[in-house]
JSON list of C-alpha atoms in Angstrom, two decimals:
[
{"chain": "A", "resi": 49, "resn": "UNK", "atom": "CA", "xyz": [84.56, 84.29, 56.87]},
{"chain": "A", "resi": 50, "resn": "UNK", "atom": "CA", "xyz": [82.60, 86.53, 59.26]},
{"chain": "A", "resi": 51, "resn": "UNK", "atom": "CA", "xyz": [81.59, 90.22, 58.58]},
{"chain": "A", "resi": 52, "resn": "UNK", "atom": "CA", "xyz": [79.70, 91.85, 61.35]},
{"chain": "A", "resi": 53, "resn": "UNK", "atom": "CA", "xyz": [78.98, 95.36, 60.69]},
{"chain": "A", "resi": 54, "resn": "UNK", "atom": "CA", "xyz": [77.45, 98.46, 63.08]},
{"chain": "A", "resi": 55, "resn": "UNK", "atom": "CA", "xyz": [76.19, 101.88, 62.47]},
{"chain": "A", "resi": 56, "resn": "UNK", "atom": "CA", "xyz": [78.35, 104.27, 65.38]},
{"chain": "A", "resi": 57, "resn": "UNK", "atom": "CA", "xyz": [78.92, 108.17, 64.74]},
{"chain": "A", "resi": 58, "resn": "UNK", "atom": "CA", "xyz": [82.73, 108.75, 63.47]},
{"chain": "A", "resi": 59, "resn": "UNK", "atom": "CA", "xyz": [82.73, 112.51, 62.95]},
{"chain": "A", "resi": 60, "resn": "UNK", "atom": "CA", "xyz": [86.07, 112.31, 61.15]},
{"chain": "A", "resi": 61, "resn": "UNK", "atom": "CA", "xyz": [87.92, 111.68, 57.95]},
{"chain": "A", "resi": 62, "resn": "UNK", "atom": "CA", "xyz": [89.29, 109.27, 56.93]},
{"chain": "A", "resi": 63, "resn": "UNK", "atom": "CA", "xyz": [89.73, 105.33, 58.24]},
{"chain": "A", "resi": 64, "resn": "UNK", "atom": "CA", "xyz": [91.09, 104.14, 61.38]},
{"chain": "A", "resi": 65, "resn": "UNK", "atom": "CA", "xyz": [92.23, 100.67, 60.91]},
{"chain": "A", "resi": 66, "resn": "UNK", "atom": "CA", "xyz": [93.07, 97.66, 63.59]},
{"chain": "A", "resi": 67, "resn": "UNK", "atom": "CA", "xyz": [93.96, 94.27, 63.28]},
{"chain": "A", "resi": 68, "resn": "UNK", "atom": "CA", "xyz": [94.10, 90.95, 65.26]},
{"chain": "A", "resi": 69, "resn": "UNK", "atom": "CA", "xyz": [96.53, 88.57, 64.83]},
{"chain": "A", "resi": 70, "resn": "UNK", "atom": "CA", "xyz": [98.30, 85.29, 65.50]},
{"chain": "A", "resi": 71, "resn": "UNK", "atom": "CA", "xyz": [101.92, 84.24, 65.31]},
{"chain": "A", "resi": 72, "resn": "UNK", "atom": "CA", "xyz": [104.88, 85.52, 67.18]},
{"chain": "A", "resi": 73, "resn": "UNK", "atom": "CA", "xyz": [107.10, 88.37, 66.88]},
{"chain": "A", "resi": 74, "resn": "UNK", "atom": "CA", "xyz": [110.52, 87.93, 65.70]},
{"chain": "A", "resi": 75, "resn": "UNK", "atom": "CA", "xyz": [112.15, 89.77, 68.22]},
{"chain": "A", "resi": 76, "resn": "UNK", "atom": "CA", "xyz": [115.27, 89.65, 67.29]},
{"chain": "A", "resi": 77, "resn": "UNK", "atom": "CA", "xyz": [115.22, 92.43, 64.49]},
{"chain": "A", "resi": 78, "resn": "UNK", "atom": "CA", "xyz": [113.90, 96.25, 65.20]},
{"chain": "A", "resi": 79, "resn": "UNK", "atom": "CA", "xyz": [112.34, 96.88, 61.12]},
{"chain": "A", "resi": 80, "resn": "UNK", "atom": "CA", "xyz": [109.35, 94.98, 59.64]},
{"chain": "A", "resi": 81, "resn": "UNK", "atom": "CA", "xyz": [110.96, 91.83, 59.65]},
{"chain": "A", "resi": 82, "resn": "UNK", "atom": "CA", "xyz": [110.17, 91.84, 63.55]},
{"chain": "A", "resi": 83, "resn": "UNK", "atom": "CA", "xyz": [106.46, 91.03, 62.28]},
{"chain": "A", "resi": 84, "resn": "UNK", "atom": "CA", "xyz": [106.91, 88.54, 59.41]},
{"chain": "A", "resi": 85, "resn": "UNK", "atom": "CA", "xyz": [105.20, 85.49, 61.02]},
{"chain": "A", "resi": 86, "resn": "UNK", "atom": "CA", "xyz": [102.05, 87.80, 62.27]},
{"chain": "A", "resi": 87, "resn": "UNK", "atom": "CA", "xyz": [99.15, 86.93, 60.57]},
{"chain": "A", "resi": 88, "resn": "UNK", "atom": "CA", "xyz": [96.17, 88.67, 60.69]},
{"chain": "A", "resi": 89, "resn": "UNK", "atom": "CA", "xyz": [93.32, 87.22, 61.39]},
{"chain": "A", "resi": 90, "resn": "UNK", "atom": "CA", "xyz": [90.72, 90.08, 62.02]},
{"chain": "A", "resi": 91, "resn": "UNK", "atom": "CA", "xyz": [90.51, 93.24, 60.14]},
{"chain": "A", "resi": 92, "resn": "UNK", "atom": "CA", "xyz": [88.66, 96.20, 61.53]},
{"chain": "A", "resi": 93, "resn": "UNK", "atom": "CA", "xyz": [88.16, 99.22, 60.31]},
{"chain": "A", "resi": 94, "resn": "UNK", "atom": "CA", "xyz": [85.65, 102.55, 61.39]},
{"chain": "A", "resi": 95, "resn": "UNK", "atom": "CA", "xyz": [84.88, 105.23, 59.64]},
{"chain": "A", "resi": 96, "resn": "UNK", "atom": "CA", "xyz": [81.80, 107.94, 58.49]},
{"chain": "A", "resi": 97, "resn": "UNK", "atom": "CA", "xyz": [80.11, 104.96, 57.59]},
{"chain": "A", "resi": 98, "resn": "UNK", "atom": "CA", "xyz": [80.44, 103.04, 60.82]},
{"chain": "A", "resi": 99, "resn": "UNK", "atom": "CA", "xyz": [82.45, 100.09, 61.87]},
{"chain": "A", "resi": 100, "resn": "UNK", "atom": "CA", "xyz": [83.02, 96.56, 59.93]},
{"chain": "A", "resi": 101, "resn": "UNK", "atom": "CA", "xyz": [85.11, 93.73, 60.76]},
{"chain": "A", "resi": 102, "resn": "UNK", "atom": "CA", "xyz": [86.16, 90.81, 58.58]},
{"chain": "A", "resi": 103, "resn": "UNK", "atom": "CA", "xyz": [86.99, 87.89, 60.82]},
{"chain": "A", "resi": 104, "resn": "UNK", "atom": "CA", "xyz": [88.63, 84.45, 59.26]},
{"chain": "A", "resi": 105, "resn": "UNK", "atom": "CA", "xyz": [86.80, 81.96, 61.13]},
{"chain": "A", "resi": 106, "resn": "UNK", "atom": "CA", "xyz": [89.31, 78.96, 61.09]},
{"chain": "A", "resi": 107, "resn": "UNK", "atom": "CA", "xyz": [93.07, 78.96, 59.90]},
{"chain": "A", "resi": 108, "resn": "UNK", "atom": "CA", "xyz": [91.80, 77.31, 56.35]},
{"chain": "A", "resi": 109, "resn": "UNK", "atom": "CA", "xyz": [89.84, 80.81, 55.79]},
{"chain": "A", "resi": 110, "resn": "UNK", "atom": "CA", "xyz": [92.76, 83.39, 56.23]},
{"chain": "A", "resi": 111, "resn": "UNK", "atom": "CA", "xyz": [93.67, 83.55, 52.63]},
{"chain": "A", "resi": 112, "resn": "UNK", "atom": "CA", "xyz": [90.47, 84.17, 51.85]},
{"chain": "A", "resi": 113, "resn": "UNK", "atom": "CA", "xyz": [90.26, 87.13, 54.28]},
{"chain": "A", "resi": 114, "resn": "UNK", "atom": "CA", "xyz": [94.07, 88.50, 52.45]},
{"chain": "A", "resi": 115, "resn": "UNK", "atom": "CA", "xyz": [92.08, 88.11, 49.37]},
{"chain": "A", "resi": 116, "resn": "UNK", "atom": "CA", "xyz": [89.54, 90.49, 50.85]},
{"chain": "A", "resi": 117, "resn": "UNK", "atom": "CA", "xyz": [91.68, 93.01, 52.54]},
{"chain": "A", "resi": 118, "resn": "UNK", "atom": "CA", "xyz": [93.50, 93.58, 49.43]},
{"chain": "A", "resi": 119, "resn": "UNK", "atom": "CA", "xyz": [89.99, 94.28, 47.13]},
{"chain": "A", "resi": 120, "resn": "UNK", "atom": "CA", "xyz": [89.18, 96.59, 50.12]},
{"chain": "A", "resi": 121, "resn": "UNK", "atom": "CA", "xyz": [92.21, 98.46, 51.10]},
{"chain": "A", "resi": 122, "resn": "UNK", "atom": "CA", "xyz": [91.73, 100.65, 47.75]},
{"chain": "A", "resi": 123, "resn": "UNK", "atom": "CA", "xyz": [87.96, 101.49, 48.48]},
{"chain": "A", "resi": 124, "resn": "UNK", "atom": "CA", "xyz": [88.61, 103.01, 52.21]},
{"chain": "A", "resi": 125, "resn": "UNK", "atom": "CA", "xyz": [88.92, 106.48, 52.35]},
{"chain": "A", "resi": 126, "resn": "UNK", "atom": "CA", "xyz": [92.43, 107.98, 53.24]},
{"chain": "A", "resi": 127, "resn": "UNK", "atom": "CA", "xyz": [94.08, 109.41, 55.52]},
{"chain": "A", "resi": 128, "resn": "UNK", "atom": "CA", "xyz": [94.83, 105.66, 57.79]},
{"chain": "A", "resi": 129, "resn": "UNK", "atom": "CA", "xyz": [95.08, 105.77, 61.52]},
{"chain": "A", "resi": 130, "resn": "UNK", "atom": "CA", "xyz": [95.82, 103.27, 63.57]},
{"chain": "A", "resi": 131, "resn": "UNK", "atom": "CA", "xyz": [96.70, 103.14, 67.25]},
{"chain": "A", "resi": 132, "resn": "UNK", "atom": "CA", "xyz": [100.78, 101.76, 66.89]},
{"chain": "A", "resi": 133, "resn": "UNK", "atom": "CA", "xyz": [100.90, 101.81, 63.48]},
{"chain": "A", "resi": 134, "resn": "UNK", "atom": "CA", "xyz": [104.01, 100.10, 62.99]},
{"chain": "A", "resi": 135, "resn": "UNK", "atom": "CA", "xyz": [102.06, 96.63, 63.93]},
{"chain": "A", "resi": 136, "resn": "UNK", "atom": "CA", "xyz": [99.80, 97.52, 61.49]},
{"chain": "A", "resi": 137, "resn": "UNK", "atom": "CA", "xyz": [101.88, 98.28, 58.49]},
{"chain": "A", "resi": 138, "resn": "UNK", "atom": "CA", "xyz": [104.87, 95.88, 59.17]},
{"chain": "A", "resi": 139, "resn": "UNK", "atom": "CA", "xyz": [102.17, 92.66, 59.71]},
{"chain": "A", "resi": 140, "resn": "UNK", "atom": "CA", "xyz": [99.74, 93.96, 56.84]},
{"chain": "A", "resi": 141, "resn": "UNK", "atom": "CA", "xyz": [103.28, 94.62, 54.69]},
{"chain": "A", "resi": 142, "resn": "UNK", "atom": "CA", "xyz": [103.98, 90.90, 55.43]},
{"chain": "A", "resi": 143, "resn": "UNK", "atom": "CA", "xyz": [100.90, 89.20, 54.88]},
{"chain": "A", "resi": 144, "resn": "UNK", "atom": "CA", "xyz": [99.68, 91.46, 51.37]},
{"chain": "A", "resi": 145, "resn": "UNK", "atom": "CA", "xyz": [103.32, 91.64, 49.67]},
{"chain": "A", "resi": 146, "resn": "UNK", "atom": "CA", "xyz": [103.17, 95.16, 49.85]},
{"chain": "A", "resi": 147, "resn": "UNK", "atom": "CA", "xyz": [103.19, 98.55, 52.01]},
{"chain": "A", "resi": 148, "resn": "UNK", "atom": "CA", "xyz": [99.96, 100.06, 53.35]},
{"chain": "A", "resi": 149, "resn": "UNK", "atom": "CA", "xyz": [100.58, 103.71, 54.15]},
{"chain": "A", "resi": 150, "resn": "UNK", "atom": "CA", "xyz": [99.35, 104.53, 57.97]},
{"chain": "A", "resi": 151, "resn": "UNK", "atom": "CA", "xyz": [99.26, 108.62, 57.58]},
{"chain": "A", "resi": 152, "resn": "UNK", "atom": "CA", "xyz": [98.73, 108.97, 61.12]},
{"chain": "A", "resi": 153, "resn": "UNK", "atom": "CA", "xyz": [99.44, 107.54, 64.05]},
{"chain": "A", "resi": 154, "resn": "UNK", "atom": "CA", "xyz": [97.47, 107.31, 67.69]},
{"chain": "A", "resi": 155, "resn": "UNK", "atom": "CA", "xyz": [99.44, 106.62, 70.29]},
{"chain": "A", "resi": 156, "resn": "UNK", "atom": "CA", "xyz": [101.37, 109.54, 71.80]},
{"chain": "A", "resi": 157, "resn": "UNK", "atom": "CA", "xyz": [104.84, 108.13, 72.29]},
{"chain": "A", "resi": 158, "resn": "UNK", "atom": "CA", "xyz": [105.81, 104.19, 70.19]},
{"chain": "A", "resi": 159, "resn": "UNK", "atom": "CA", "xyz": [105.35, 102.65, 73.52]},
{"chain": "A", "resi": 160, "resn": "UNK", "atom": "CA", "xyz": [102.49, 103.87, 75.14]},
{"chain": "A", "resi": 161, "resn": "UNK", "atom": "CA", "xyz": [100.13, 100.97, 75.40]},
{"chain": "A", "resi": 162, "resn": "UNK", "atom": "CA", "xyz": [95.75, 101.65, 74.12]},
{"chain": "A", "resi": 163, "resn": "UNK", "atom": "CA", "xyz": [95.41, 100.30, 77.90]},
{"chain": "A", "resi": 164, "resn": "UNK", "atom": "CA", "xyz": [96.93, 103.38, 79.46]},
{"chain": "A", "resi": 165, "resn": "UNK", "atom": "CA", "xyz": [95.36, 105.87, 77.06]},
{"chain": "A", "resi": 166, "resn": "UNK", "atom": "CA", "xyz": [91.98, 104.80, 77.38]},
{"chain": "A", "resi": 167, "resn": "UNK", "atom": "CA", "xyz": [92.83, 105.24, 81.21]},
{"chain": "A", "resi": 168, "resn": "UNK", "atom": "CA", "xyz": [94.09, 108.43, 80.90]},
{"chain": "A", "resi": 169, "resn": "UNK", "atom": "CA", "xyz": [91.40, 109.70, 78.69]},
{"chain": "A", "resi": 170, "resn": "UNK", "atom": "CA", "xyz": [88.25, 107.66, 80.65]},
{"chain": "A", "resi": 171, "resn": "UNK", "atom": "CA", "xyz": [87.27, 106.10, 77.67]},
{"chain": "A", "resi": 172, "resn": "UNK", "atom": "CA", "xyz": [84.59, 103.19, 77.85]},
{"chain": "A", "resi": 173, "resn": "UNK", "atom": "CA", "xyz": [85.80, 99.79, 77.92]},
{"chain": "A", "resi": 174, "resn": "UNK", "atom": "CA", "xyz": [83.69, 99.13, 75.34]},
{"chain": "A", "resi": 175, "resn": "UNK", "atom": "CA", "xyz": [82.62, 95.68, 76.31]},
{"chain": "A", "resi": 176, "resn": "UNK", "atom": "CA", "xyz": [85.94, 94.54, 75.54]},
{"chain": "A", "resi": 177, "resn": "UNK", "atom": "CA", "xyz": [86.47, 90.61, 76.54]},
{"chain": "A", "resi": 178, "resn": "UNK", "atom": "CA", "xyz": [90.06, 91.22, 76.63]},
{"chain": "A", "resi": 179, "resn": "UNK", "atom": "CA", "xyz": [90.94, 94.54, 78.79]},
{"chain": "A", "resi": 180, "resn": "UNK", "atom": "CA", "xyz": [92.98, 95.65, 75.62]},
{"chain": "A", "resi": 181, "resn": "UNK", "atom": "CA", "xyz": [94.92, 92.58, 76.10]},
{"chain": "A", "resi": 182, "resn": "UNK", "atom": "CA", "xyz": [95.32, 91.20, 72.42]},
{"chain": "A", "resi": 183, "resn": "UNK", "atom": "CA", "xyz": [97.30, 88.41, 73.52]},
{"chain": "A", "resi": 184, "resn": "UNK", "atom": "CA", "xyz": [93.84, 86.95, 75.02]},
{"chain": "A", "resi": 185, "resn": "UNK", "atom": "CA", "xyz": [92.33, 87.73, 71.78]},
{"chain": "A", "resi": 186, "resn": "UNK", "atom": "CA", "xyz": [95.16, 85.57, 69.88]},
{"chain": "A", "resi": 187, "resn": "UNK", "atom": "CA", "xyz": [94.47, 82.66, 72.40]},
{"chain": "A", "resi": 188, "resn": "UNK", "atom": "CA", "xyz": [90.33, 83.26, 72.03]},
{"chain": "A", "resi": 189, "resn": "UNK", "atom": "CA", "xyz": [90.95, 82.83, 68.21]},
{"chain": "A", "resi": 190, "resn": "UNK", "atom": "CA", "xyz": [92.99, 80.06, 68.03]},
{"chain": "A", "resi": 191, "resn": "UNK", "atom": "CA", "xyz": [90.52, 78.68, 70.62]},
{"chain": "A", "resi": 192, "resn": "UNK", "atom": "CA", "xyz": [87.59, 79.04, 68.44]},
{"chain": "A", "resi": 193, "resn": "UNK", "atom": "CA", "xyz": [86.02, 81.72, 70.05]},
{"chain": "A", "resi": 194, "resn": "UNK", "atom": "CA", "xyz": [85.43, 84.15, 67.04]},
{"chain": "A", "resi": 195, "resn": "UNK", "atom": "CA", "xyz": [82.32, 86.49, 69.09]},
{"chain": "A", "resi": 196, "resn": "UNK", "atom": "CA", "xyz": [84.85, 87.05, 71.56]},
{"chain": "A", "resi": 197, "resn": "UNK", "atom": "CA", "xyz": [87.35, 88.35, 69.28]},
{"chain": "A", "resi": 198, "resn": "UNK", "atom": "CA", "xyz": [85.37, 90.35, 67.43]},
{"chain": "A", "resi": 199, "resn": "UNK", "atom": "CA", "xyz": [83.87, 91.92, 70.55]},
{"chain": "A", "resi": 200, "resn": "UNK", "atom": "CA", "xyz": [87.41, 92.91, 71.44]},
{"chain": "A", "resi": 201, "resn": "UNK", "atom": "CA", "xyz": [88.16, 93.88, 67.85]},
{"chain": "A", "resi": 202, "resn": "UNK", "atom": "CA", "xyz": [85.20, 95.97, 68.31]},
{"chain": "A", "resi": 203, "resn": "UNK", "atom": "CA", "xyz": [85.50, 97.87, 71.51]},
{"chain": "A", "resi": 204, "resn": "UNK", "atom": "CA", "xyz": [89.65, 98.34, 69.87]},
{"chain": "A", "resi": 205, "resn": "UNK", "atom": "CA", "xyz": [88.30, 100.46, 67.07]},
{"chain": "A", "resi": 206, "resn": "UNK", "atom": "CA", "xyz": [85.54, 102.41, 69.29]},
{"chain": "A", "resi": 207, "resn": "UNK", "atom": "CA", "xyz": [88.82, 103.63, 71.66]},
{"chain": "A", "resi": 208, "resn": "UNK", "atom": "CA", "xyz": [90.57, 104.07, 68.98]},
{"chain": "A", "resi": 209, "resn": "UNK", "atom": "CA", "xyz": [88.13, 106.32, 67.25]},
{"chain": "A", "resi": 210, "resn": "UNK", "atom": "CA", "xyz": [87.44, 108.00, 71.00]},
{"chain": "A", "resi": 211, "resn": "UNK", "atom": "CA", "xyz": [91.56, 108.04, 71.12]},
{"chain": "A", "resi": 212, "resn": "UNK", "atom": "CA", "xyz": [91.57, 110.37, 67.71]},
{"chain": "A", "resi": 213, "resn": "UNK", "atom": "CA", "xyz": [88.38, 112.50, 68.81]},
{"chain": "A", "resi": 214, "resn": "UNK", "atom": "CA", "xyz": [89.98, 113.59, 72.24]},
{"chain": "A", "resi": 215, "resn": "UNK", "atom": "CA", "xyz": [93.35, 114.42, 71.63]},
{"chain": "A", "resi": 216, "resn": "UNK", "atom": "CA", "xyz": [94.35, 113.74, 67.67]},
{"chain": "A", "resi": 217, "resn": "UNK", "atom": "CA", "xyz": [97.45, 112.12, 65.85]},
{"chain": "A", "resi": 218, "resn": "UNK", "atom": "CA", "xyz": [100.68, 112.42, 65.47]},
{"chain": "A", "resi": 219, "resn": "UNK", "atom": "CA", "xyz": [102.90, 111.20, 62.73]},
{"chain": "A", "resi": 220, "resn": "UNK", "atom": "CA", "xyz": [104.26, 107.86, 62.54]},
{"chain": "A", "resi": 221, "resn": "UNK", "atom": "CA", "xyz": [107.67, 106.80, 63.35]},
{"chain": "A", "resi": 222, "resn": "UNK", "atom": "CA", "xyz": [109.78, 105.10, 60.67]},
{"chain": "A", "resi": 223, "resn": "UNK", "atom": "CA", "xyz": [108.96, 101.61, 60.03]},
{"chain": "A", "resi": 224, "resn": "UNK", "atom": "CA", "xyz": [112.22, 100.11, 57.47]},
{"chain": "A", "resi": 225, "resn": "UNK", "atom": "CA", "xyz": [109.99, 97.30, 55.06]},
{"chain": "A", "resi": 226, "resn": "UNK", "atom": "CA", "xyz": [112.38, 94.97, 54.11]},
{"chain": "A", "resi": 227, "resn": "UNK", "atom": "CA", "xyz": [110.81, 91.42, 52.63]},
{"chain": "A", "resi": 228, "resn": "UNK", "atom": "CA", "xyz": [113.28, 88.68, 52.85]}
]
C-alpha cells in the first residue's frame, strides 16, 4: 500500500472524505445496493492537518487498505463531507460491513457533477490527470498507474475542500443501506 501525505491549509472542521474505485454500478436498483460491486481502491481524506491518501497498489493489497480504513475511520474528526455522498457511503457501506455517516454533503443538487462546480466556482484544476473524470482514474488503476491516480485523488479533495470554502454544504439526501 501507498500513503502519500501533504501539508495544504483546510481552515475548517471536520473531514472531507473521497474515494476511488473500481467495479461497476448495479444500475438496476436506486438504494445502496446500486454500489455493491464498487470497491475502493483509494481513500482520501483532508482536513486541519492536511491531506493523506491510502492507495492499494495492486488488487492483492485492497484488503489490506479495508483493514486500514476501518482502524482510521474512528480517529478522523467529524462532521464527514464528501462531494455526492451517496457514492461514498453506499460503496464504503459495502466494502466495511457497515454505515459511515456523511453529515454533509457538497454538491448542490444529487446530480450536479464536481466538473461543473469547479467551473462554476473557477476552482484550479489542481493538476488533475483526469479532468474530474474518475472513470479514467478506474482505467489508470487497473492499468497500473498508481501516481496518476493519486494525483487525481489529490486535486479531488483540494476542489472539494475549495467546493466547501466557497459556498458550504447542504444535507445529504437519503441513501436506503440494505446488505443482501
Amino acid at each position: 500500500m501507498e500513503i502519500y501525505k501533504e501539508r495544504v491549509k483546510s481552515n475548517f472542521d471536520g473531514t472531507v472524505i473521497d474515494i476511488e474505485t473500481i467495479g461497476d454500478f448495479k444500475n438496476s436498483y436506486c438504494d445502496s445496493r446500486r454500489y455493491k460491486e464498487i470497491v475502493p481502491v483509494i481513500f482520501g481524506f483532508i482536513d486541519k492537518n492536511g491531506l493523506k491518501i491510502y492507495c492499494a497498489k495492486t488488487k492483492d493489497s485492497i484488503k489490506k487498505l479495508r483493514d486500514e480504513v476501518i482502524s482510521l475511520l474512528p480517529k478522523l474528526k467529524k462532521p464527514f463531507y464528501a462531494f455526492n455522498s451517496d457514492f461514498e457511503r453506499g460503496s464504503l457501506f459495502h466494502y466495511l460491513g457497515f454505515p459511515v455517516e456523511f453529515h454533509n454533503e457538497l454538491n448542490k443538487e444529487k446530480f450536479e457533477s464536481k466538473k461543473s462546480a469547479v467551473s462554476k466556482l473557477k476552482i484550479s484544476n489542481y493538476d488533475d490527470p483526469f479532468n474530474d473524470d474518475g472513470l479514467l482514474c478506474k482505467v489508470a488503476w487497473l492499468n497500473g498507474e498508481i501516481d496518476k491516480s493519486i494525483a487525481h485523488n489529490r486535486s479531488c479533495l483540494l476542489k472539494e475542500r475549495d467546493i466547501l470554502k466557497l459556498r458550504g454544504h447542504r444535507v445529504p439526501d437519503k441513501l436506503e443501506l440494505i446488505n443482501t
